[in-house]
Coordinates of C-alpha atoms and ligand atoms in Angstrom, one line a residue:
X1 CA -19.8 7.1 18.3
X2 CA -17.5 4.8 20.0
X3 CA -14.4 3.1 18.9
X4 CA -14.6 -0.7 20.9
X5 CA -11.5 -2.2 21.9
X6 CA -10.9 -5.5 22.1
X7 CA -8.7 -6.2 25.5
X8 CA -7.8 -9.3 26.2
X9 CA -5.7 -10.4 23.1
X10 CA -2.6 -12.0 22.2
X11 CA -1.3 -11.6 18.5
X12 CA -0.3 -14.5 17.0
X13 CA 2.6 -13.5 14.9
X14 CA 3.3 -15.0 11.4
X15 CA 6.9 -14.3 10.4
X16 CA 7.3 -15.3 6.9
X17 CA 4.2 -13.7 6.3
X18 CA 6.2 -10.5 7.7
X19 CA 8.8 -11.5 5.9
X20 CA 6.9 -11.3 2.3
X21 CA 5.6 -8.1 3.5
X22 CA 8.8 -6.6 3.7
X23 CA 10.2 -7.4 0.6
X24 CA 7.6 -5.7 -1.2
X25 CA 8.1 -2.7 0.5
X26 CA 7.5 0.0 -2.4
X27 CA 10.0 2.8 -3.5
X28 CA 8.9 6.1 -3.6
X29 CA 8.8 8.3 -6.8
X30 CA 9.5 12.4 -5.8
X31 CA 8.6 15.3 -7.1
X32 CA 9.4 18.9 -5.7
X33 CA 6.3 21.6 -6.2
X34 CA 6.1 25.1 -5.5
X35 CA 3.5 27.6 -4.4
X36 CA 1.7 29.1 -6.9
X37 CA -0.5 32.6 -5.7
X38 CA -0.6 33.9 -2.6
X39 CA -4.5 34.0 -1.6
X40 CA -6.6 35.3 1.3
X41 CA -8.6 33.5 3.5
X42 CA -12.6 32.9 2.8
X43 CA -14.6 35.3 3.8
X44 CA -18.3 33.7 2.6
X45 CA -19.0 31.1 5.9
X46 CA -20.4 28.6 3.6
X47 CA -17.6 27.9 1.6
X48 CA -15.3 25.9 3.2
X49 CA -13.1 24.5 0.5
X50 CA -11.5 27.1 -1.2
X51 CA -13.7 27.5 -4.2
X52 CA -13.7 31.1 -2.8
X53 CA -9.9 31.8 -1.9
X54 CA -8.9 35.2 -3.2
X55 CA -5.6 35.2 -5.5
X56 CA -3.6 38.3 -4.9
X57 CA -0.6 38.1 -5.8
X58 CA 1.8 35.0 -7.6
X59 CA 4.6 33.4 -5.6
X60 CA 7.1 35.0 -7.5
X61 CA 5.6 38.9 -7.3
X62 CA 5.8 38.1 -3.1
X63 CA 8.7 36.0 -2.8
X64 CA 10.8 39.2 -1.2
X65 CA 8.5 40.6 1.1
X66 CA 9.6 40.5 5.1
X67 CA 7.3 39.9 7.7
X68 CA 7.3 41.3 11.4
X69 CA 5.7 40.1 14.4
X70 CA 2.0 38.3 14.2
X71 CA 2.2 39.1 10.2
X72 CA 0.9 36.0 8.4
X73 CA 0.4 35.0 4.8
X74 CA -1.1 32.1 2.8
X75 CA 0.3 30.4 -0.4
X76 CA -1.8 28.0 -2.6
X77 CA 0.3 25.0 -3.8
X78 CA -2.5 25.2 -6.5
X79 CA -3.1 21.2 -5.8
X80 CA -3.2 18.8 -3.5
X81 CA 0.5 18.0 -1.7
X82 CA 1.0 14.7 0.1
X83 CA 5.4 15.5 1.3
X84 CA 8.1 17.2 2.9
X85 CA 8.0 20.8 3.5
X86 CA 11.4 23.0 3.1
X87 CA 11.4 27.0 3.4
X88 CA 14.7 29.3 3.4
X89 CA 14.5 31.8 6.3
X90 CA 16.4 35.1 5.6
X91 CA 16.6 38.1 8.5
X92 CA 15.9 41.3 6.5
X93 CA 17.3 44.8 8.4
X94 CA 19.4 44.1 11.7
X95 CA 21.3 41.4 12.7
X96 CA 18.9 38.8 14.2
X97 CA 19.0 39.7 18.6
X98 CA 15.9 37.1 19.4
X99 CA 15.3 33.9 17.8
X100 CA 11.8 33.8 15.3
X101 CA 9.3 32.2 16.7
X102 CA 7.1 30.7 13.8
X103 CA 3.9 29.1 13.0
X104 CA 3.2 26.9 9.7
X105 CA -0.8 25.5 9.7
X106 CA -1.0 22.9 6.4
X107 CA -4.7 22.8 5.0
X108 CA -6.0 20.3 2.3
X109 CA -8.7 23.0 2.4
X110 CA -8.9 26.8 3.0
X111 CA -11.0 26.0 6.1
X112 CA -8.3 24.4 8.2
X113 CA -6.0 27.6 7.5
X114 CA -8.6 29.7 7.9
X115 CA -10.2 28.7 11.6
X116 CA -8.2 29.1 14.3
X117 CA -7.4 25.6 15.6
X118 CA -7.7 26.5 19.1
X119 CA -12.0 26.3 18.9
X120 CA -11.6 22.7 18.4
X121 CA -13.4 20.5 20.1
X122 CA -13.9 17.2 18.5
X123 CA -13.2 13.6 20.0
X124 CA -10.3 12.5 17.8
X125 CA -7.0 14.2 19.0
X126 CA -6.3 17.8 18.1
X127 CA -3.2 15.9 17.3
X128 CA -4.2 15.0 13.7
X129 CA -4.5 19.3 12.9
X130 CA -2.0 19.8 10.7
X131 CA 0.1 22.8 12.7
X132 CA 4.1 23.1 13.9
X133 CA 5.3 25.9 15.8
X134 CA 9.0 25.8 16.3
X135 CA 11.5 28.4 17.1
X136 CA 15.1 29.4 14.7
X137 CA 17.8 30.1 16.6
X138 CA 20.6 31.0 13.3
X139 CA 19.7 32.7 10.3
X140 CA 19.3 32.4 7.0
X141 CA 18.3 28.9 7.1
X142 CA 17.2 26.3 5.2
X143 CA 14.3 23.9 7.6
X144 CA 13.2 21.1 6.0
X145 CA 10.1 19.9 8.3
X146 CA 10.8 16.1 9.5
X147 CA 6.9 15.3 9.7
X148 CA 5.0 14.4 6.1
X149 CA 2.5 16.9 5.8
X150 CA -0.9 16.5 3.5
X151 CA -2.0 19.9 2.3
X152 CA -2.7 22.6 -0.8
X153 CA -2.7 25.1 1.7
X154 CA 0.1 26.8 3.9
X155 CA -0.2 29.4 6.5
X156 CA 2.9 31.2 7.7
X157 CA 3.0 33.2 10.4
X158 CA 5.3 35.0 12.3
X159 CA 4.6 35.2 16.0
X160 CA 7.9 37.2 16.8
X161 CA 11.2 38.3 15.9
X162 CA 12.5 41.4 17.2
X163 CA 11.6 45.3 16.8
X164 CA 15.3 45.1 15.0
X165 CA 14.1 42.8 12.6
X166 CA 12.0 40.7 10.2
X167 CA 12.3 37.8 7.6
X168 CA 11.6 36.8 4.2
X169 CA 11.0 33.5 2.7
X170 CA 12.1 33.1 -0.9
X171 CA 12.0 29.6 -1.0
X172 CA 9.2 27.1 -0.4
X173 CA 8.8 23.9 -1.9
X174 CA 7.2 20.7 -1.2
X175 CA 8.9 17.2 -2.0
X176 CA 5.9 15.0 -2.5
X177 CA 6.0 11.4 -2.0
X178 CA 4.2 8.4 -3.5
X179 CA 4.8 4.8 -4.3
X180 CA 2.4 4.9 -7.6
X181 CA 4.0 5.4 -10.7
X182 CA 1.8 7.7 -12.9
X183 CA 3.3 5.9 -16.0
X184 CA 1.5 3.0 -15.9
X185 CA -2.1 4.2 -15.9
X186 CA -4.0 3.4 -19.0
X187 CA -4.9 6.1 -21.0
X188 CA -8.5 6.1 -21.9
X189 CA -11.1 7.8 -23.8
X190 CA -13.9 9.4 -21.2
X191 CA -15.6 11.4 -23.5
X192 CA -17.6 13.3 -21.0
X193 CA -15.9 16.2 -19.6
X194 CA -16.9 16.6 -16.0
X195 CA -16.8 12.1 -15.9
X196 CA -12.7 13.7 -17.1
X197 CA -12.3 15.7 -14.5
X198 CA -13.8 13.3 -11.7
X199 CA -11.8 10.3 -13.0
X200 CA -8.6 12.6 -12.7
X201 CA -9.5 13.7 -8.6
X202 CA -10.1 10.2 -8.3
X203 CA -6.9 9.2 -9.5
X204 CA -4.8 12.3 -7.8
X205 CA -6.8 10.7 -4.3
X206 CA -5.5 7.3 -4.8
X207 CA -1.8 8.1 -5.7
X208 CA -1.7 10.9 -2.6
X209 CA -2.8 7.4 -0.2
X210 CA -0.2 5.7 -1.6
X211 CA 3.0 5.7 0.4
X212 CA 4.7 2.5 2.2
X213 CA 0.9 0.6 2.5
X214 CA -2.0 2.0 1.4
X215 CA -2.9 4.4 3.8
X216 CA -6.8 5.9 4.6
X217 CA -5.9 9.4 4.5
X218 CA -2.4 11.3 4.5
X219 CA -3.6 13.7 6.6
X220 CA -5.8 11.5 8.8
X221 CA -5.2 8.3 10.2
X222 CA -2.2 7.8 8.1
X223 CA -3.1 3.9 8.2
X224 CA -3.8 0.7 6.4
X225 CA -7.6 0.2 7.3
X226 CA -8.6 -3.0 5.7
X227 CA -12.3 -1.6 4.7
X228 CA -10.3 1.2 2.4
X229 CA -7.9 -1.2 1.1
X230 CA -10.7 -2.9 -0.3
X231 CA -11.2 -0.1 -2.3
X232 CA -8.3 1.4 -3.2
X233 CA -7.1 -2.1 -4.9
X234 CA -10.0 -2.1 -7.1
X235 CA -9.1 1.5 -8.4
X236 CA -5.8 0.7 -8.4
X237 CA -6.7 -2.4 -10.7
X238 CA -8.1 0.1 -13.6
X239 CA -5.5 2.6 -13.0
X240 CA -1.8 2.7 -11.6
X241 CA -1.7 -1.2 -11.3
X242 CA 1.1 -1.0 -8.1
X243 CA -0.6 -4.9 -7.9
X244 CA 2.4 -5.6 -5.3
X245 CA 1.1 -2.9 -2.7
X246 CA -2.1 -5.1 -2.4
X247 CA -0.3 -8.2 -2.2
X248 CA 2.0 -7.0 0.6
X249 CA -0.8 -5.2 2.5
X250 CA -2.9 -8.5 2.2
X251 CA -0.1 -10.2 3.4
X252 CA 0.4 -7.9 6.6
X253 CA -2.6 -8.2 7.7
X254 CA -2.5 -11.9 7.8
X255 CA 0.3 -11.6 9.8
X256 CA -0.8 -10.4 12.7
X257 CA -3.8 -11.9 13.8
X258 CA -5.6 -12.6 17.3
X259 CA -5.5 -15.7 19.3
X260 CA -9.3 -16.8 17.5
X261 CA -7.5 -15.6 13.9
X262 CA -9.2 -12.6 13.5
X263 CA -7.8 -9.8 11.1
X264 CA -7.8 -6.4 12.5
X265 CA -9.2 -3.3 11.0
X266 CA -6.0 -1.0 10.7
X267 CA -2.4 -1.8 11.3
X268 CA 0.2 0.1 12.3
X269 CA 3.7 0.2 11.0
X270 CA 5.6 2.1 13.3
X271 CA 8.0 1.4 15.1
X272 CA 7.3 -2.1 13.9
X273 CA 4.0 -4.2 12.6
X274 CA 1.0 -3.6 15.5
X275 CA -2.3 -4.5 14.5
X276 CA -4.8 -1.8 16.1
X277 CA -6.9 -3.4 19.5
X278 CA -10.3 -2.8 16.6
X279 CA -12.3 -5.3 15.2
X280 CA -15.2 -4.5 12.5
X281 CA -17.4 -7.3 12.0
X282 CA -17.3 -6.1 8.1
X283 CA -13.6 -5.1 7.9
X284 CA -12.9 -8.8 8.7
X285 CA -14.6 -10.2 6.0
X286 CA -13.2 -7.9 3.4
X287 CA -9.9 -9.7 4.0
X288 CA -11.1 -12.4 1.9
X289 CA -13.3 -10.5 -0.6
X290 CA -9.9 -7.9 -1.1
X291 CA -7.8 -11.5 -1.4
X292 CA -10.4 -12.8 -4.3
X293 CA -10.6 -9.3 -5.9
X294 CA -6.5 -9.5 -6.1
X295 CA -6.3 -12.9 -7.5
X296 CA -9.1 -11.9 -10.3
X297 CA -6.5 -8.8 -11.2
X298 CA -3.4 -10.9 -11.3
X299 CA -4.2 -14.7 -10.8
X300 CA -1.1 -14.6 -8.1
X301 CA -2.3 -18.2 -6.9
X302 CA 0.5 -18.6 -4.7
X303 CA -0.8 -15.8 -2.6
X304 CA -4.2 -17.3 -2.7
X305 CA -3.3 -20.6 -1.4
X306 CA -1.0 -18.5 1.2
X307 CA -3.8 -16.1 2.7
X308 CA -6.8 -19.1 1.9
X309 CA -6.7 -20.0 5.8
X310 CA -6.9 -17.0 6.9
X311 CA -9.8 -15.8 4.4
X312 CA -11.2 -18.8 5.6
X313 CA -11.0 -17.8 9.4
X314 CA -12.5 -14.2 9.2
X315 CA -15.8 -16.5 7.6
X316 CA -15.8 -18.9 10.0
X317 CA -15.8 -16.4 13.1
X318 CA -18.4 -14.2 11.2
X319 CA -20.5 -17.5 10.8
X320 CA -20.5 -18.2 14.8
X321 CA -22.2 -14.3 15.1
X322 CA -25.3 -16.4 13.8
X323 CA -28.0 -16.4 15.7
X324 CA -30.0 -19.7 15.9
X325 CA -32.4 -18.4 13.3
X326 CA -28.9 -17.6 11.0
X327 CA -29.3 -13.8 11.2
X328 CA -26.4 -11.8 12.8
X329 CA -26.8 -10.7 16.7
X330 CA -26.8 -7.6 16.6
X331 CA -26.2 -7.3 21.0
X332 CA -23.5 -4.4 21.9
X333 CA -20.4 -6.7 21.6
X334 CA -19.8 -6.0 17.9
X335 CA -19.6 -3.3 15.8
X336 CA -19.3 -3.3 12.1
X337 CA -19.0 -0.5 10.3
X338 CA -21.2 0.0 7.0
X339 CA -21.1 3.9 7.5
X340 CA -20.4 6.9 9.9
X341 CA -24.2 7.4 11.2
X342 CA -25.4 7.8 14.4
X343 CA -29.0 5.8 14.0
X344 CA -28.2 3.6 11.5
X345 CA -28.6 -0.1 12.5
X346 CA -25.8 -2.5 11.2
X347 CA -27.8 -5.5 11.4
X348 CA -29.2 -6.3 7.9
X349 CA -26.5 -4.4 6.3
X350 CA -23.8 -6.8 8.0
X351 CA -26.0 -10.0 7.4
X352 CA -25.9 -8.6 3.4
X353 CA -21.5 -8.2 4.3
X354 CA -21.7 -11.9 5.0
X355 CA -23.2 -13.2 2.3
X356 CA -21.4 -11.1 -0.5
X357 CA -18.3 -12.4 1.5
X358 CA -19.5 -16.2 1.6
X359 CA -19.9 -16.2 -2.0
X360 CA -16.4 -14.9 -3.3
X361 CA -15.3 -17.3 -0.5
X362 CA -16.5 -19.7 -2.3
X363 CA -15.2 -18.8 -5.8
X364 CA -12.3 -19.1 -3.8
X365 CA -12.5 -22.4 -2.9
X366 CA -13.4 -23.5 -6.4
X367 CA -10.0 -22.4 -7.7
X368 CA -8.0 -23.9 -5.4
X369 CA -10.3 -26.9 -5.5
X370 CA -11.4 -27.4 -2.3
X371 CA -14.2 -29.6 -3.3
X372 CA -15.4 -30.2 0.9
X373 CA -15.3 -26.5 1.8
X374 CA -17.0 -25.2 -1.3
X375 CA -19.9 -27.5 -0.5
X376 CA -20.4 -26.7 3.2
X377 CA -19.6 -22.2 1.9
X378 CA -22.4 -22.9 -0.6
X379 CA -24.8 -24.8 1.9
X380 CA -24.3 -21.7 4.5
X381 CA -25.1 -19.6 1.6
X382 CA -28.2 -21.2 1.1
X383 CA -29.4 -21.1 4.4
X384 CA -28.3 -17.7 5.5
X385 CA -30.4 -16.1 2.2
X386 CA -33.3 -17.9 3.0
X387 CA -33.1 -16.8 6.7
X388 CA -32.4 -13.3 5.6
X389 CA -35.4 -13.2 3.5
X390 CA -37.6 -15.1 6.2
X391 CA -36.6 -13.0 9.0
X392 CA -35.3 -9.5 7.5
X393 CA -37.6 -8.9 4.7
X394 CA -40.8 -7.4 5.2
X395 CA -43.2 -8.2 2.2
X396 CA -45.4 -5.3 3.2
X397 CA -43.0 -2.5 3.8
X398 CA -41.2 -3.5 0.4
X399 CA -37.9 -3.1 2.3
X400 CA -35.3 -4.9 4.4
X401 CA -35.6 -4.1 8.0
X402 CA -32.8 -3.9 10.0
X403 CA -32.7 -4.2 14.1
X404 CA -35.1 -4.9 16.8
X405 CA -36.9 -1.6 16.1
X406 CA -36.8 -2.5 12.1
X407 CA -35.0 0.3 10.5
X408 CA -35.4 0.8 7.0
X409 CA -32.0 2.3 6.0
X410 CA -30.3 3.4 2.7
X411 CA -27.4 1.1 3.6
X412 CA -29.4 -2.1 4.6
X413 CA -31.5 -2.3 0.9
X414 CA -28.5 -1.3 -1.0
X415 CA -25.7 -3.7 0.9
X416 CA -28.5 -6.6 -0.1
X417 CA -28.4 -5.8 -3.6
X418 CA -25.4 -6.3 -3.9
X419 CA -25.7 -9.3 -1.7
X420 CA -27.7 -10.6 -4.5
X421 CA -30.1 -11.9 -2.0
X422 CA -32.8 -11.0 -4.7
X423 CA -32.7 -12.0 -8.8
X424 CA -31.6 -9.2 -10.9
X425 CA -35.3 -7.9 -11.4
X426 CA -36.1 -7.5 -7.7
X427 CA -33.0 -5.6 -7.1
X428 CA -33.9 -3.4 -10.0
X429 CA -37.5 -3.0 -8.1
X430 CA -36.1 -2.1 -4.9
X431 CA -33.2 0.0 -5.9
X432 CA -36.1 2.1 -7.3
X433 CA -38.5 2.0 -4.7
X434 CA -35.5 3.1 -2.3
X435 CA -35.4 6.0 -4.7
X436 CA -38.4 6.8 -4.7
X437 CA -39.1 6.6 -1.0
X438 CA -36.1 8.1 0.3
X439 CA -36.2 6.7 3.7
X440 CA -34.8 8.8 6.6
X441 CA -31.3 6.9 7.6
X442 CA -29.6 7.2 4.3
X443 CA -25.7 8.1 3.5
X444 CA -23.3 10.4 5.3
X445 CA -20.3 8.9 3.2
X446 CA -18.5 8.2 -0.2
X447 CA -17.9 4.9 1.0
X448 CA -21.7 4.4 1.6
X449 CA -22.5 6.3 -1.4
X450 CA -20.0 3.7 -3.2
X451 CA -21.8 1.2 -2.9
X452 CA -24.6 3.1 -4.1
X453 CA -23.3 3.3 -7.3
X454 CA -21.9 0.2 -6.9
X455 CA -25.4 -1.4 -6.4
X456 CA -26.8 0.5 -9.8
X457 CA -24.4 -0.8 -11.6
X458 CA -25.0 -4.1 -11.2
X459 CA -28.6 -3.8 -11.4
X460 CA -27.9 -2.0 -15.3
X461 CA -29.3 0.9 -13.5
X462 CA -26.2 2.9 -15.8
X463 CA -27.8 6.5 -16.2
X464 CA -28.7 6.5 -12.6
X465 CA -25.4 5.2 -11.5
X466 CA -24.0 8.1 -14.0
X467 CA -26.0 10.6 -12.6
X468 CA -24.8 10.0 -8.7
X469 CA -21.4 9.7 -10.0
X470 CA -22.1 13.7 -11.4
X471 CA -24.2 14.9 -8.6
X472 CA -22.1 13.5 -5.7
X473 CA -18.7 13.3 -6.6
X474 CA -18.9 15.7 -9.6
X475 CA -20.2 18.4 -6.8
X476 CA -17.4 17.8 -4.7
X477 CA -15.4 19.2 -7.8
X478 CA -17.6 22.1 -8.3
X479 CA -16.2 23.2 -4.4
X480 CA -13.0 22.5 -5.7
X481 CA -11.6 19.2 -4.2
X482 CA -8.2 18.2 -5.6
X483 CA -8.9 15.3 -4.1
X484 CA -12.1 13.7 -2.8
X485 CA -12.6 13.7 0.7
X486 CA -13.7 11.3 3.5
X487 CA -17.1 12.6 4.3
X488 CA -19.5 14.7 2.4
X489 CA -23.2 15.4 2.9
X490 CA -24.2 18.0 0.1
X491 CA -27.1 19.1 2.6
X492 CA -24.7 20.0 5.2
X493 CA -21.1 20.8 4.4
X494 CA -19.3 20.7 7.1
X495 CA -20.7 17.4 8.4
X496 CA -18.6 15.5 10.5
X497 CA -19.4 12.0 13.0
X498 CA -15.7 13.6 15.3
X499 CA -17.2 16.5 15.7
X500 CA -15.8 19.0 13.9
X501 CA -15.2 19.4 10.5
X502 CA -11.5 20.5 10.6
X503 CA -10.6 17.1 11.4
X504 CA -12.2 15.6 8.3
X505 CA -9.6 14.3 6.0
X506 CA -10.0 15.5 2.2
X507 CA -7.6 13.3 0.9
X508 CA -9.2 10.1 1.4
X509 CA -9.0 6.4 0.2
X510 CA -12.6 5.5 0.1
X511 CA -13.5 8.4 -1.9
X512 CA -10.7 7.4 -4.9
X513 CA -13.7 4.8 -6.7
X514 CA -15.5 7.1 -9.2
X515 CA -12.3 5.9 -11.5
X516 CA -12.6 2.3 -11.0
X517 CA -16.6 2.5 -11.7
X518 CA -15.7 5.0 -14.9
X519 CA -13.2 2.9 -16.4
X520 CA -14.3 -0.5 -15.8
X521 CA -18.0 0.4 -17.0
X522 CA -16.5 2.7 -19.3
X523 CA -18.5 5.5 -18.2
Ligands
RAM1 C1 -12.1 6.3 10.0 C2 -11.2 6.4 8.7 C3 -11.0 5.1 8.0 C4 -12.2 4.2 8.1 C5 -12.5 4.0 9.6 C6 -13.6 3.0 9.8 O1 -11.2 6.3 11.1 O2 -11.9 7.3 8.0 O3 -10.9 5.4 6.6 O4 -11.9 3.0 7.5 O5 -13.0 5.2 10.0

């Protein structure tokens, strides 16, 4: 899997749109937690996520013990923590003669406190494992960590102190950080219980992301990624409403576009506003389909007319992909996303991007009556749909074929559905024959398997769209997620596209939609 980087660029910087940005810069609400039990590690291999961790004692029954050299122990915050870690050291028996020499590994799951990190081997840094090893020189002391740390989990162990000496800990606490406010989420009748308890994960996922932007995961990258914006704003939409964290995000990435106007699939913050050297064919175009989506929620027309050119601009670059024959080149100077899998072809699936994207475009251009441009979005909409269906569909497959080779995917049938390449009817058809058939790319992600449900929906396929709600995201709860994670394949648990599964991030953005779908279809 490779990340492409775009060299050559300039960034063409525009300060008032930095300027808006920065003066909705959110606060952040605190709260300070404590560990609950202190737990063992797993000892069954195939539970990784701490369905399995072994209670054995409470914080409070442990709180005095001392610990020697390469003594460890784990405490259980009892849910997930997205904050600032702070521990009281004391030195029990002699006077400290050597400094401690200390460990602290942060899981979000038992795994990551329960492999040693050292066997890692995948190709995103080791960097992103949660782990500091520091050394104290005075004692008692109170160290509160510096770093924001994303975890249920902490390990501490002692590496050394001194034959004279050990130390106890009896106080840990974490000061958790968010910019949602809890208050304003709607309350709402869900009468099914586990549709209760997946609504809440969904919820506790989108507030842990929430921080000065939106980030993916506040574990792993830490980052405003365009594609989970997208997301996040429609859960946030049915639930905590922060509708000025869109607006400033949207307004970020508009400032800090290339030299040919193209939005960038994360930012940076730090030190100061750097749009990543990534460009996702599909990430682009959700600029304007997360802009429309935020006017629907708040009719904030100033920002529309604001951000229009530049929602404008992502369409207009993805238009000149088009081959003569108005299908997307699919050569190996793109990439668009659509999911983490290795074979899966982007082609159709990105052809099915552009479309969805063209026509919230044009609903765009409808409201802030521009009469010329809605024409000429609504002529390429035309055209590109009957190309699509010319060229992509294949009549005796039943299926949309994606690529030179002509994959038949998961992604590619369901991204046209909601395309609405088809009438509602056909969609139905082929949602069901996709079913039915199964065919052999299908979904590594909740992102992908978003747009699943997504897809269902909108077809009035309701029970089936209830059913993947319970059997994808409601198993992730059976293993005992706090909050949903990045990737999940319940044929293979500890799948991962870096390479290892300890880098996974299972607090993650993408994964936070079950509570849009359940509250605004009142599931
Ligand atoms: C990963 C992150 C992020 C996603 C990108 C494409 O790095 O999981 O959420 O948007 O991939």
């Amino acid at each position: 899997m490779n990340i492409q980087e775009s060299k050559d660029r300039d960034i063409i910087e525009n300060s008032e749109f930095k300027q808006v940005a920065e003066q909705l810069k959110p606060q952040l609400n605190t709260k300070l937690q404590q560990p609950k039990h202190y737990i063992t590690t797993y000892e069954d291999s195939q539970a990784i996520h701490g369905w399995n961790a072994k209670k054995i004692a409470t914080w409070q029954e442990m709180k005095h013990k001392a610990y020697g050299k390469n003594e460890s122990f784990i405490v259980d915050f009892n849910d997930h923590m997205a904050g600032f870690l702070r521990l009281n050291i004391n030195p029990v028996g002699s006077p400290p003669d050597a400094p401690l020499h200390i460990k602290l590994t942060f899981g979000e799951t038992l795994v990551e406190v329960s492999e040693p990190f050292y066997n890692y081997e995948g190709w995103l840094s080791s960097s992103w494992l949660q782990e500091e090893v520091f050394y104290v020189d005075v004692m008692p002391a109170t160290i509160t960590l510096p770093r924001r740390y994303s975890f249920r989990y902490l390990k501490v162990s002692v590496l050394d102190t001194s034959p004279k000496y050990s130390v106890s800990f009896d106080a840990i606490s974490c000061k958790t950080v968010t910019s949602a406010d809890i208050n304003k989420i709607p309350q709402v009748e869900i009468a099914d219980e586990k549709m209760q308890q997946i609504d809440k994960v969904s919820i506790k996922t989108l507030i842990d992301c929430m921080h000065d932007v939106f980030e993916d995961g506040p574990k792993r990258d830490r980052r405003l990624w365009l594609g989970d914006l997208r997301l996040q704003a429609l859960a946030n939409y049915q639930t905590v409403q922060n509708n000025d964290l869109v607006k400033r995000c949207l307004y970020l990435f508009a400032a800090v576009p290339n030299q040919n106007g193209e939005i960038a699939a994360n930012l940076f913050l730090e030190p100061t506003l750097i749009p990543d050297d990534t460009y996702l064919f599909d990430y682009s175009l959700f600029f304007s389909t997360t802009l429309f989506d935020y006017y629907e929620a708040t009719k904030d027309k100033q920002t529309l007319k604001d951000l229009w050119p530049s929602a404008l601009r992502q369409v207009e670059n993805a238009l000149s992909r088009l081959s003569k024959e108005n299908i997307v080149m699919d050569d190996s100077s793109w990439w668009s996303f659509i999911d983490w899998h290795e074979e899966l072809n982007k082609q159709a699936s990105s052809q099915a991007v552009l479309i969805y994207t063209l026509k919230k475009t044009a609903k765009i251009a409808k409201i802030l009556e521009e009469e010329e441009t809605f024409s000429w979005i609504d002529k390429q909409i035309n055209i590109i749909a009957k190309a699509t269906i010319e060229y992509l569909w294949d009549e005796q497959v039943g299926f949309f074929i994606s690529g030179e080779k002509r994959q038949i995917s998961w992604a590619s049938q369901i991204w046209m559905v909601i395309a609405g390449v088809f009438d509602k009817e056909r969609n139905k058809k082929l949602l069901q024959r996709l079913l039915k058939e199964n065919p052999k790319v299908g979904i590594n992600t909740p992102y992908m398997y978003h747009h699943l449900v997504d897809a269902l929906l909108i077809s009035e396929e309701k029970e089936i769209a209830i059913q993947y709600l319970e059997n994808y995201w409601g198993k992730m709860v059976d293993l005992g997620a706090d909050t949903f994670w990045e990737l999940f394949n319940p044929d293979n648990p500890t799948f991962s596209p870096y390479g290892s599964h300890l880098i996974n991030s299972y607090c993650h953005a993408w994964s936070c939609t079950p509570t849009y779908f359940i509250r605004k279809y009142k599931l």
